[in-house]
PDB file of C-alpha atoms in Angstrom:
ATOM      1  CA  UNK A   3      56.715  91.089 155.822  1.00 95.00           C
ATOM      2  CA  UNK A   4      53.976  90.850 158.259  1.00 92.00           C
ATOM      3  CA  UNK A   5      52.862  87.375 157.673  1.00 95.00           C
ATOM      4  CA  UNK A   6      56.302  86.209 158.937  1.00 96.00           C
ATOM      5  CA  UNK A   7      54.499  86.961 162.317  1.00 96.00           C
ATOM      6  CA  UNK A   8      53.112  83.681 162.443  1.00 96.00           C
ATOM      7  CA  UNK A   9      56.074  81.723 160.846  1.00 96.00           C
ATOM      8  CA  UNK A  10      57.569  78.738 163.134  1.00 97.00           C
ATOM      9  CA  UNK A  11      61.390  78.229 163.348  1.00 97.00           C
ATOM     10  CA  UNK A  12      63.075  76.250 160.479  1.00 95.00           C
ATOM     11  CA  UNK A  13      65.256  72.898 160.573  1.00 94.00           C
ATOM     12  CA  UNK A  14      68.165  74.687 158.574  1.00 93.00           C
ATOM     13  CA  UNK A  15      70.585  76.660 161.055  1.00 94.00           C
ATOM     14  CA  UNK A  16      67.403  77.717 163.085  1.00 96.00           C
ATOM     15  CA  UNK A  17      68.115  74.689 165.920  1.00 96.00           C
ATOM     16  CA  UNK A  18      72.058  76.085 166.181  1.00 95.00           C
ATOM     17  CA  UNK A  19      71.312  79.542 166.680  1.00 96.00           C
ATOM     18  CA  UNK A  20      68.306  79.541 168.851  1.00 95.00           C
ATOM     19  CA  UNK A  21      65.469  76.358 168.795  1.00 95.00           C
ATOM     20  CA  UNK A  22      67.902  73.806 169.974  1.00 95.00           C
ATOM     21  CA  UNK A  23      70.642  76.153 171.696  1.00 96.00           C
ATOM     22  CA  UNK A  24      70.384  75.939 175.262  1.00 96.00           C
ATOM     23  CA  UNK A  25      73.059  78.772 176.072  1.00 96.00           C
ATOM     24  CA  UNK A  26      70.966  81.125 173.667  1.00 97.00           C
ATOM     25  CA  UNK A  27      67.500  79.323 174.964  1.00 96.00           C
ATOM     26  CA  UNK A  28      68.483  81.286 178.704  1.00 96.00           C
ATOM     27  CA  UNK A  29      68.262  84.375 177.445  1.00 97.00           C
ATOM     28  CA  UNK A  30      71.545  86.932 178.940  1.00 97.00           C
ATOM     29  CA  UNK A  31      73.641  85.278 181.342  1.00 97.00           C
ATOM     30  CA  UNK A  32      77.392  85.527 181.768  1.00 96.00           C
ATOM     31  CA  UNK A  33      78.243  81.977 180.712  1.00 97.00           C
ATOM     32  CA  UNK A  34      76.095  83.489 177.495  1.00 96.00           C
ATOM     33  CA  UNK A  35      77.744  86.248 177.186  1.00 97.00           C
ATOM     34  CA  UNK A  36      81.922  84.193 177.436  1.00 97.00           C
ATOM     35  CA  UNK A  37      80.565  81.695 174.931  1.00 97.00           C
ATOM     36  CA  UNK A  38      79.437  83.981 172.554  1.00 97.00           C
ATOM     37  CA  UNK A  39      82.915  86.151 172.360  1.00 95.00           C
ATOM     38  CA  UNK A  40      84.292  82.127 172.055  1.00 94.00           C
ATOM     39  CA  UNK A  41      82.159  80.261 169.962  1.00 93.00           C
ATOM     40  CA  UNK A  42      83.055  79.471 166.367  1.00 91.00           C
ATOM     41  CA  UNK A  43      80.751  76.376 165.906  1.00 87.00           C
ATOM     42  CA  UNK A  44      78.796  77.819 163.088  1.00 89.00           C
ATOM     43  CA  UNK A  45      81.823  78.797 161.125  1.00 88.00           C
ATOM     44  CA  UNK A  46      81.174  82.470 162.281  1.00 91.00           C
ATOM     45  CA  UNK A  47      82.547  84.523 165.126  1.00 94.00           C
ATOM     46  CA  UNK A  48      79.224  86.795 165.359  1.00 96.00           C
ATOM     47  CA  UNK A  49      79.378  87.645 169.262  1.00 97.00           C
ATOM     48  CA  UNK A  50      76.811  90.481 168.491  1.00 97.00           C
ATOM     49  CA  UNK A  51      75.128  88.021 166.546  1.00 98.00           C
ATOM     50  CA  UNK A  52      74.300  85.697 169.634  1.00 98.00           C
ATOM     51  CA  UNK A  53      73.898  88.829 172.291  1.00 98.00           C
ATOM     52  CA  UNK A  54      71.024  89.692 169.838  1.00 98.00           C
ATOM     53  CA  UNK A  55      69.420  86.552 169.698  1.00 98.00           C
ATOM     54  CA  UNK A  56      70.007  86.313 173.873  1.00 98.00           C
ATOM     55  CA  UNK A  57      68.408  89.792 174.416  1.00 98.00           C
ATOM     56  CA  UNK A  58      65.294  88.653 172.299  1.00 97.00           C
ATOM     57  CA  UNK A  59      64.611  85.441 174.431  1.00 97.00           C
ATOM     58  CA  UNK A  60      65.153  87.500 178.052  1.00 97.00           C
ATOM     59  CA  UNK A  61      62.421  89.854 176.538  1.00 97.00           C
ATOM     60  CA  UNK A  62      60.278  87.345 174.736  1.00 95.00           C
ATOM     61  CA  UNK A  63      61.004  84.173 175.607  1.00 96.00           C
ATOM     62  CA  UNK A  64      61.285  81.298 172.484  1.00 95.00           C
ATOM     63  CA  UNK A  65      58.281  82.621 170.894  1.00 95.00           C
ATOM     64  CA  UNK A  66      59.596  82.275 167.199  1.00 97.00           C
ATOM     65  CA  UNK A  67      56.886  85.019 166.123  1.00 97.00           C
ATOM     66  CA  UNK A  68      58.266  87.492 168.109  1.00 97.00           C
ATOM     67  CA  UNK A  69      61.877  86.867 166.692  1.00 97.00           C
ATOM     68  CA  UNK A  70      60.519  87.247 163.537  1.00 98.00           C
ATOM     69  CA  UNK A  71      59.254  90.459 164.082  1.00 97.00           C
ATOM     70  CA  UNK A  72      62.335  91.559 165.095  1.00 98.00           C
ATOM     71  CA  UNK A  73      64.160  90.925 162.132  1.00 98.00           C
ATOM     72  CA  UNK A  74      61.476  92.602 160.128  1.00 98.00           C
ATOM     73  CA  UNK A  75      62.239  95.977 162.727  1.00 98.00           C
ATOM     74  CA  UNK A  76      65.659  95.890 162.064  1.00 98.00           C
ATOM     75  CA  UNK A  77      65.424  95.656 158.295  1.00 98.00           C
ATOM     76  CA  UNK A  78      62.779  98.607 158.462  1.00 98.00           C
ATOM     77  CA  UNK A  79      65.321 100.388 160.512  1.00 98.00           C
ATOM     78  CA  UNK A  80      67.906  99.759 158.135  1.00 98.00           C
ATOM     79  CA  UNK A  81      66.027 101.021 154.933  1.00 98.00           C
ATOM     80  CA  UNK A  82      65.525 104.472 157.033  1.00 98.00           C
ATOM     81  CA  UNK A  83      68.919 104.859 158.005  1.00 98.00           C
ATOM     82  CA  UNK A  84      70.118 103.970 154.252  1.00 98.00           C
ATOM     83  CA  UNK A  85      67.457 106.561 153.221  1.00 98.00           C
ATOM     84  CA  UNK A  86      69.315 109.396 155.318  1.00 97.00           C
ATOM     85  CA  UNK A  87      73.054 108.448 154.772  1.00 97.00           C
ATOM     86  CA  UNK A  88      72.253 108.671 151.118  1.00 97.00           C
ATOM     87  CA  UNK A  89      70.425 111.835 151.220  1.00 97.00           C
ATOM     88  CA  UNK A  90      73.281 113.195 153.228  1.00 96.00           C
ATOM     89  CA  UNK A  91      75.398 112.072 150.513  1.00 96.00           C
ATOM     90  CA  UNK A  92      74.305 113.142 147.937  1.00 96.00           C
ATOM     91  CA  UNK A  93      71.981 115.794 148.263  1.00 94.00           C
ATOM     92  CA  UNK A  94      69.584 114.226 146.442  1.00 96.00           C
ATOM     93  CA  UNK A  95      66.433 112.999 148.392  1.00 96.00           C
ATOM     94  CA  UNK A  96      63.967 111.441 146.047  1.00 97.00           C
ATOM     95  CA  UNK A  97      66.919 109.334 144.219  1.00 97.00           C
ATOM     96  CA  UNK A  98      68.402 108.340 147.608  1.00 97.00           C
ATOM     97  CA  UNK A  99      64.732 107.630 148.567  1.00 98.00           C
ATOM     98  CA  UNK A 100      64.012 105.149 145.283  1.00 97.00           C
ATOM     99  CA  UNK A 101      67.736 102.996 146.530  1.00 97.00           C
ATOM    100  CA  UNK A 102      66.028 102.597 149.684  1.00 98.00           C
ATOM    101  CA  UNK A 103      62.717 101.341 148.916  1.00 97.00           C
ATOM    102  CA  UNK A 104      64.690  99.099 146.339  1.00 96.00           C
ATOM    103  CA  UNK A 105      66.578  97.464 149.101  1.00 97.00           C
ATOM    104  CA  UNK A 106      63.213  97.308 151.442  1.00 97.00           C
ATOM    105  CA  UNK A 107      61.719  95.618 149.201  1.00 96.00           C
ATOM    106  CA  UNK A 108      63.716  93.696 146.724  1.00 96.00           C
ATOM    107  CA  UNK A 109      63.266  90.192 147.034  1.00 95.00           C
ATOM    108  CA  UNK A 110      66.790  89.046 147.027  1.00 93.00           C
ATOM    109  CA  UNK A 111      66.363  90.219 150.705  1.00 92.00           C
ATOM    110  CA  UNK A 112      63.826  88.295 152.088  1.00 95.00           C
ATOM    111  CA  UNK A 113      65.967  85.430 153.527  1.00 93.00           C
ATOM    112  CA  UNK A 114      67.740  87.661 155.726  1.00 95.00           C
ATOM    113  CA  UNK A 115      64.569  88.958 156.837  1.00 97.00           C
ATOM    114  CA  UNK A 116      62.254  85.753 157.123  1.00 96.00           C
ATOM    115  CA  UNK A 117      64.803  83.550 158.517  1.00 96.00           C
ATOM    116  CA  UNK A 118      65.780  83.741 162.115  1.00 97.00           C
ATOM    117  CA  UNK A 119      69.134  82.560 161.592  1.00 96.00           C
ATOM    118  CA  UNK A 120      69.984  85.430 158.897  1.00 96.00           C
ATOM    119  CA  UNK A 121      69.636  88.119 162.121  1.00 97.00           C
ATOM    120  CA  UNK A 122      73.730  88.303 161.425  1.00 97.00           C
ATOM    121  CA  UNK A 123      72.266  89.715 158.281  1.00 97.00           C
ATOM    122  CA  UNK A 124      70.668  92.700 159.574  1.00 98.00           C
ATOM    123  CA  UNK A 125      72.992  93.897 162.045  1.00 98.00           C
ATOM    124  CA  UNK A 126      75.651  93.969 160.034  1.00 98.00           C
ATOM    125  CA  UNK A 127      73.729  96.060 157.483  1.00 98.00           C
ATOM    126  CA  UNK A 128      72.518  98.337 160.241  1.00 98.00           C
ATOM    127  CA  UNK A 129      76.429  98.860 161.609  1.00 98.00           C
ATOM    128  CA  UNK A 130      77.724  98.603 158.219  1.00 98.00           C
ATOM    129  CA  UNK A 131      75.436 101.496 157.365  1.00 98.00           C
ATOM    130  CA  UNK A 132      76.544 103.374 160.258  1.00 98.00           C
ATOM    131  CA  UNK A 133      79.926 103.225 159.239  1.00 98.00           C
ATOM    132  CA  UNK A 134      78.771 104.800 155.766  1.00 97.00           C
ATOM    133  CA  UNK A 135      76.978 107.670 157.566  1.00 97.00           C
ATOM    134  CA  UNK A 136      80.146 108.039 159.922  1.00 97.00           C
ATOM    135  CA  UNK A 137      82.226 108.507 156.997  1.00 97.00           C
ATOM    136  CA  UNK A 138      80.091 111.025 155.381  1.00 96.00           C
ATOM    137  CA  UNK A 139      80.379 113.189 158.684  1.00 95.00           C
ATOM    138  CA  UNK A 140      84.141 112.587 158.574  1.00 95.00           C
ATOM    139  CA  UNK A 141      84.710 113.943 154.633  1.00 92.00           C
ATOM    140  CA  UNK A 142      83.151 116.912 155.553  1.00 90.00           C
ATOM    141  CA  UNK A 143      85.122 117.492 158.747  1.00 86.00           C
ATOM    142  CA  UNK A 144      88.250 115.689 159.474  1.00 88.00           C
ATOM    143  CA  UNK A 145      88.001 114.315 163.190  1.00 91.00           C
ATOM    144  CA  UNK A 146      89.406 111.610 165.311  1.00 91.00           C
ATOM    145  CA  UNK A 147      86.297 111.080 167.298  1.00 94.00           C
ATOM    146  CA  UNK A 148      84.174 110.756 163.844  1.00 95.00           C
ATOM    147  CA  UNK A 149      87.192 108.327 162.434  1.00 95.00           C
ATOM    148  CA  UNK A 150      86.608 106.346 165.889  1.00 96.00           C
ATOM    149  CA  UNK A 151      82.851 106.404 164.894  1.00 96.00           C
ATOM    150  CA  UNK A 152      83.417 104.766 161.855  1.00 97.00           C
ATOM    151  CA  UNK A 153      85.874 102.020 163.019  1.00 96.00           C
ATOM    152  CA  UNK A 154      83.765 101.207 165.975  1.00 97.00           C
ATOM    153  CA  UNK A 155      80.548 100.977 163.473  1.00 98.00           C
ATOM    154  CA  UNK A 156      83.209  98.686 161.568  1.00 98.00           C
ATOM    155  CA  UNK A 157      84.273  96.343 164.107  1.00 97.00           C
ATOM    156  CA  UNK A 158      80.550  96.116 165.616  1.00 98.00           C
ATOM    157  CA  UNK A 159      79.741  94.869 162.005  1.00 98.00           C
ATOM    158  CA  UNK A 160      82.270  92.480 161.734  1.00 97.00           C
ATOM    159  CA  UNK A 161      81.209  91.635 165.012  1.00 97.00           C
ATOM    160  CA  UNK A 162      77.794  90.488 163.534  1.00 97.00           C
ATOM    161  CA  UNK A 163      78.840  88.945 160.207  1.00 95.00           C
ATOM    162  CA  UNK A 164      82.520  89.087 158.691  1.00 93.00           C
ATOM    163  CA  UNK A 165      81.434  90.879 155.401  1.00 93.00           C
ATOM    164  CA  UNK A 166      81.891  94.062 156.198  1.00 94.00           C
ATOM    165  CA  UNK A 167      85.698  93.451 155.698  1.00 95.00           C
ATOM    166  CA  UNK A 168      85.599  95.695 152.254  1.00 95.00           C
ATOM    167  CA  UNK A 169      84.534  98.568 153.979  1.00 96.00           C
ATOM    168  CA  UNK A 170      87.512 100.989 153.039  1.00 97.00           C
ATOM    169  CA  UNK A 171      87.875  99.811 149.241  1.00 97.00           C
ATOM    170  CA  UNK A 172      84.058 100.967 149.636  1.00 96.00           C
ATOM    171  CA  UNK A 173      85.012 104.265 151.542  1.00 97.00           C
ATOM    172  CA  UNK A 174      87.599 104.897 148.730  1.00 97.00           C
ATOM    173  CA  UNK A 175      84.842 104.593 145.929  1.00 96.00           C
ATOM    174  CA  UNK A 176      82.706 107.028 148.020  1.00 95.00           C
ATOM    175  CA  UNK A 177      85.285 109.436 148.470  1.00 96.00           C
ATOM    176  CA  UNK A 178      85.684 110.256 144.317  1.00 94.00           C
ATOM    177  CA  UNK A 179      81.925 109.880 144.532  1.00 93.00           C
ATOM    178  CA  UNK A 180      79.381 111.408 145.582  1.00 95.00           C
ATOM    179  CA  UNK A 181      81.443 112.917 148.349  1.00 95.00           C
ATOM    180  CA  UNK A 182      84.292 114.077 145.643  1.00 93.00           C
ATOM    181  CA  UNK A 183      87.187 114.410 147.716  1.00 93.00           C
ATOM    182  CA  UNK A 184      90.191 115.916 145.783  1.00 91.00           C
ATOM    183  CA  UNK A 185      93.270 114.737 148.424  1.00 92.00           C
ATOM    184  CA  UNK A 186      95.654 112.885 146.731  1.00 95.00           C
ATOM    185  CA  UNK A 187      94.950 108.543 146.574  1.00 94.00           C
ATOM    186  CA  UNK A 188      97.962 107.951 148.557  1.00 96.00           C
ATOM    187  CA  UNK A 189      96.508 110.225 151.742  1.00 95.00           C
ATOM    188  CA  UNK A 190      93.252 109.147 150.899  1.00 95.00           C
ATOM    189  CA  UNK A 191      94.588 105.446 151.935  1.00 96.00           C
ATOM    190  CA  UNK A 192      96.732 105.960 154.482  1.00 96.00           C
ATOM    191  CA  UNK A 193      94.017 107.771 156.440  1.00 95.00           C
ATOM    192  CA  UNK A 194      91.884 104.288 155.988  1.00 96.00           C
ATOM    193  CA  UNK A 195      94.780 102.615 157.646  1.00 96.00           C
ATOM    194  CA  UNK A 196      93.218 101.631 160.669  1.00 94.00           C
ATOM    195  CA  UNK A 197      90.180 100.760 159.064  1.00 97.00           C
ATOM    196  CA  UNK A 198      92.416  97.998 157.170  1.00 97.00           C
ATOM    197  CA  UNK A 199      94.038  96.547 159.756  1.00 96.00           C
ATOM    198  CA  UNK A 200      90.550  95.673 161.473  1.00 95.00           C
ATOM    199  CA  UNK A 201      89.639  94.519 158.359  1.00 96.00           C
ATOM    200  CA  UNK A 202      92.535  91.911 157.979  1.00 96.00           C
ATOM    201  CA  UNK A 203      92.492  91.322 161.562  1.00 95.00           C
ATOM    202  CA  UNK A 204      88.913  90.630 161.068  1.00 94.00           C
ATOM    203  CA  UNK A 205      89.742  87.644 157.566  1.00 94.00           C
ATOM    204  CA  UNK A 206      92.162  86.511 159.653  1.00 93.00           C
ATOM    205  CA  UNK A 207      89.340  85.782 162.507  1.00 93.00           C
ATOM    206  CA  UNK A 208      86.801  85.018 160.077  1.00 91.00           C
ATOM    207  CA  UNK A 209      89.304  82.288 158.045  1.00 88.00           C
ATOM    208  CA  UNK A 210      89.867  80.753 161.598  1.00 88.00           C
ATOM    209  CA  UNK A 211      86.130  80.632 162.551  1.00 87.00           C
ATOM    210  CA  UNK A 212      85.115  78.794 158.996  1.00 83.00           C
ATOM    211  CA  UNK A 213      88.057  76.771 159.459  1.00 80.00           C
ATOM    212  CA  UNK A 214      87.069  75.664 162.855  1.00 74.00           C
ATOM    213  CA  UNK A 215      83.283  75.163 161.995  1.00 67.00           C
ATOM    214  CA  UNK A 216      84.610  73.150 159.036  1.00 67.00           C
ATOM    215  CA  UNK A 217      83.128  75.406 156.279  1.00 64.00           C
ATOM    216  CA  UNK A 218      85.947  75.818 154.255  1.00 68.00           C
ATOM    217  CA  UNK A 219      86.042  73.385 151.405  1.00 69.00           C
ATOM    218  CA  UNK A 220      90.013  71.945 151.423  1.00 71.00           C
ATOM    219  CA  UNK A 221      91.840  72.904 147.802  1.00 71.00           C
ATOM    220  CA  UNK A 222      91.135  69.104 146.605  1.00 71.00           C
ATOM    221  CA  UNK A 223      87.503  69.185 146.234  1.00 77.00           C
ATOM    222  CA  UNK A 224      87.628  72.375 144.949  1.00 82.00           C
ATOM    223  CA  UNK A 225      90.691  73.622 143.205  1.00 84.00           C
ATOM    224  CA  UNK A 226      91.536  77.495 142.838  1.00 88.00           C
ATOM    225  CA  UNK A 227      90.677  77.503 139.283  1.00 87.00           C
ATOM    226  CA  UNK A 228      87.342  76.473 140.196  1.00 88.00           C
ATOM    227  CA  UNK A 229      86.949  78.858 143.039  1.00 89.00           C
ATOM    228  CA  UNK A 230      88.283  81.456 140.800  1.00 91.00           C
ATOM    229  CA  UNK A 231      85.675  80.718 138.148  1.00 91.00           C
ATOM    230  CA  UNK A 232      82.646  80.581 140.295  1.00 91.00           C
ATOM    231  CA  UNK A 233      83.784  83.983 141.686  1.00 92.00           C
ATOM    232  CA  UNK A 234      82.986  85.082 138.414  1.00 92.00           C
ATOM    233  CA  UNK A 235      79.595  83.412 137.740  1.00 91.00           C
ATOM    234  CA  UNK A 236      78.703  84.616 141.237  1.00 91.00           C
ATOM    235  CA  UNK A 237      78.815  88.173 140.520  1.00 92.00           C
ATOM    236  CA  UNK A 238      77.198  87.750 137.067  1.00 93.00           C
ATOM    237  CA  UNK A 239      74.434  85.330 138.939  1.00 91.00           C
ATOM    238  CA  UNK A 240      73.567  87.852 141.700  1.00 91.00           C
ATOM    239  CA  UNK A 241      73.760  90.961 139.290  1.00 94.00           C
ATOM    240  CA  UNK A 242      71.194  89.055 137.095  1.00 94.00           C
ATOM    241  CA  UNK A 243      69.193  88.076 140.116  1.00 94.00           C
ATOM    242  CA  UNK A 244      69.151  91.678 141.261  1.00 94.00           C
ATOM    243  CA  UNK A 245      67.513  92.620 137.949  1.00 95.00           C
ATOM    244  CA  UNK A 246      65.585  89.358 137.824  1.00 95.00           C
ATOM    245  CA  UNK A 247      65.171  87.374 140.812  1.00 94.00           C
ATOM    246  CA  UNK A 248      64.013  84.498 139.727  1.00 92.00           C
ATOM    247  CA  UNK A 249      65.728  80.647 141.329  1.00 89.00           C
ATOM    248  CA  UNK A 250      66.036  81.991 144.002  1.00 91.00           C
ATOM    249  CA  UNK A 251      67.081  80.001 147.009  1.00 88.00           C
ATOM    250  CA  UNK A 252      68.896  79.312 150.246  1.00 85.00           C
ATOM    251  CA  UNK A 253      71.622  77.266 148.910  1.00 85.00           C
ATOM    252  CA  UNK A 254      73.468  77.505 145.516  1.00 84.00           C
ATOM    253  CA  UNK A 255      75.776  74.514 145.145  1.00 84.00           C
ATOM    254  CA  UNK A 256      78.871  75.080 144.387  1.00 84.00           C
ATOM    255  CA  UNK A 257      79.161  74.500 139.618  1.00 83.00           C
ATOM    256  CA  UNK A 258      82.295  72.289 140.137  1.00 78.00           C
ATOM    257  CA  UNK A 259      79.949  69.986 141.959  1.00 79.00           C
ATOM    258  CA  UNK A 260      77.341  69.258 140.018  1.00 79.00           C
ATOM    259  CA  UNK A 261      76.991  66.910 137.211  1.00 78.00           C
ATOM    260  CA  UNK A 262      76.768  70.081 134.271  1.00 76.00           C
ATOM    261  CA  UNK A 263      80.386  71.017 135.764  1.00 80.00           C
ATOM    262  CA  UNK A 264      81.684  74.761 135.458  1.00 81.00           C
ATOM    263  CA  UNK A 265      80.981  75.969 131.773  1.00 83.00           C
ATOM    264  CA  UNK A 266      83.647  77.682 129.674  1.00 86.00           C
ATOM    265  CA  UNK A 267      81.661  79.857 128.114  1.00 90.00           C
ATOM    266  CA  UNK A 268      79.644  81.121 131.024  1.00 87.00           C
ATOM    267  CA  UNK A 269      82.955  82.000 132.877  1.00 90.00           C
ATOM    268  CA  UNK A 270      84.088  83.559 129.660  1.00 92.00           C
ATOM    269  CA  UNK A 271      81.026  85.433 129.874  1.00 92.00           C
ATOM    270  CA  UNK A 272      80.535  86.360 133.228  1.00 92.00           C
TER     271      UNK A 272
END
């Protein structure tokens, strides 16, 4: 990732959240710091998101090489900490060590990490992580400070990026493995549920935001059917891209709108 050193800004998104952003372009002020708790023009509320990007120009100015270089720190620092919440896991430090390198290196990542805009990317991995390393402390002793840990890791995450919103179906897989909890489902869940109200809280917020930036597509151009069927050639697309990624780019349009149309058989498929 060094060579992104000497990369310029881009024209796509680059200009909202930084090149062409005068609010960001000041660096940390308090009218900076209102607007970004406020702001939903880029269909995301991502406060952290634009207190990142503020902190970076008070310490180095609009140099986009420098910005860069951040993201490739925080991806570096979020390989590490993957590393030791899956050691922690499961014990197992050369398997743990392989998953890490895999998601250092795998190319599916390198838009989040070459493109300024796609800092929302890395924070929310590096808090999302957090939360995962939180809840390993908290399965092996049951604590209301630790259970704070992980919802404040939660909402810091959301706070970067709404995707983070699956984070206690994710906790639940955990728990039967590696951590191998053997509390009843029921108890299992109801000691998640503050960790699901933040995370509806947080769709609700996040629906509102895309809404507002108009980046929800309205149910006429694309019909649930449709939605429901891409859904599934999504997951098959990206687990095929994680094996092979090959095509990759920054925009996939959406099957329904392109002249081959959604195929039956792929969604059958899929």
């Amino acid at each position: 990732y060094w060579p992104v050193a000497g990369f310029d800004f881009v024209n796509y998104d680059d200009p909202t959240y930084l090149a062409a952003n005068v609010l960001v372009r000041t660096g940390l002020t308090w009218r900076g710091l209102v607007w970004a708790f406020t702001d939903v023009s880029t269909g995301n509320w991502h406060p952290v998101t634009w207190l990142s990007l503020m902190l970076d120009v008070t310490v180095f100015g609009v140099d986009p090489g420098a910005h860069h270089l951040v993201n490739v720190a925080l991806h570096a620092l979020d390989a590490v900490l993957l590393l030791w919440v899956l050691s922690a896991a499961t014990g197992s430090t050369w398997r743990s060590a392989l998953v890490a390198a895999l998601f250092a290196l795998h190319p599916l990542h390198v838009e989040s990490v070459a493109w300024i805009s796609e800092r929302k990317d890395l924070l929310a991995a590096l808090f999302g992580i957090a939360a995962l390393g939180a809840w390993v402390a908290y399965a092996w002793r049951r604590s209301r400070r630790v259970m704070l840990a992980v919802a404040g890791a939660q909402l810091l995450s959301l706070g970067c990026k709404p995707m983070l919103v699956s984070l206690p179906i994710l906790l639940l897989a955990l728990d039967r493995w590696p951590l191998r909890r053997s509390e009843p489902l029921a108890a299992r869940v109801w000691e998640k549920a503050p960790l699901f109200l933040v995370s509806a809280c947080a769709s609700v917020v996040a629906l509102v935001a895309q809404r507002g930036g108009g980046a929800v597509s309205s149910l006429e151009s694309i019909p649930v059917p449709a939605r429901l069927a891409n859904a599934a050639l999504a997951y098959a697309s990206y687990l095929g891209k994680t094996v092979w990624p090959a095509s990759l780019a920054v925009v996939y349009p959406h099957p329904s709108l392109t002249p081959a149309g959604l195929s039956g058989w792929q969604v059958a498929a899929a």
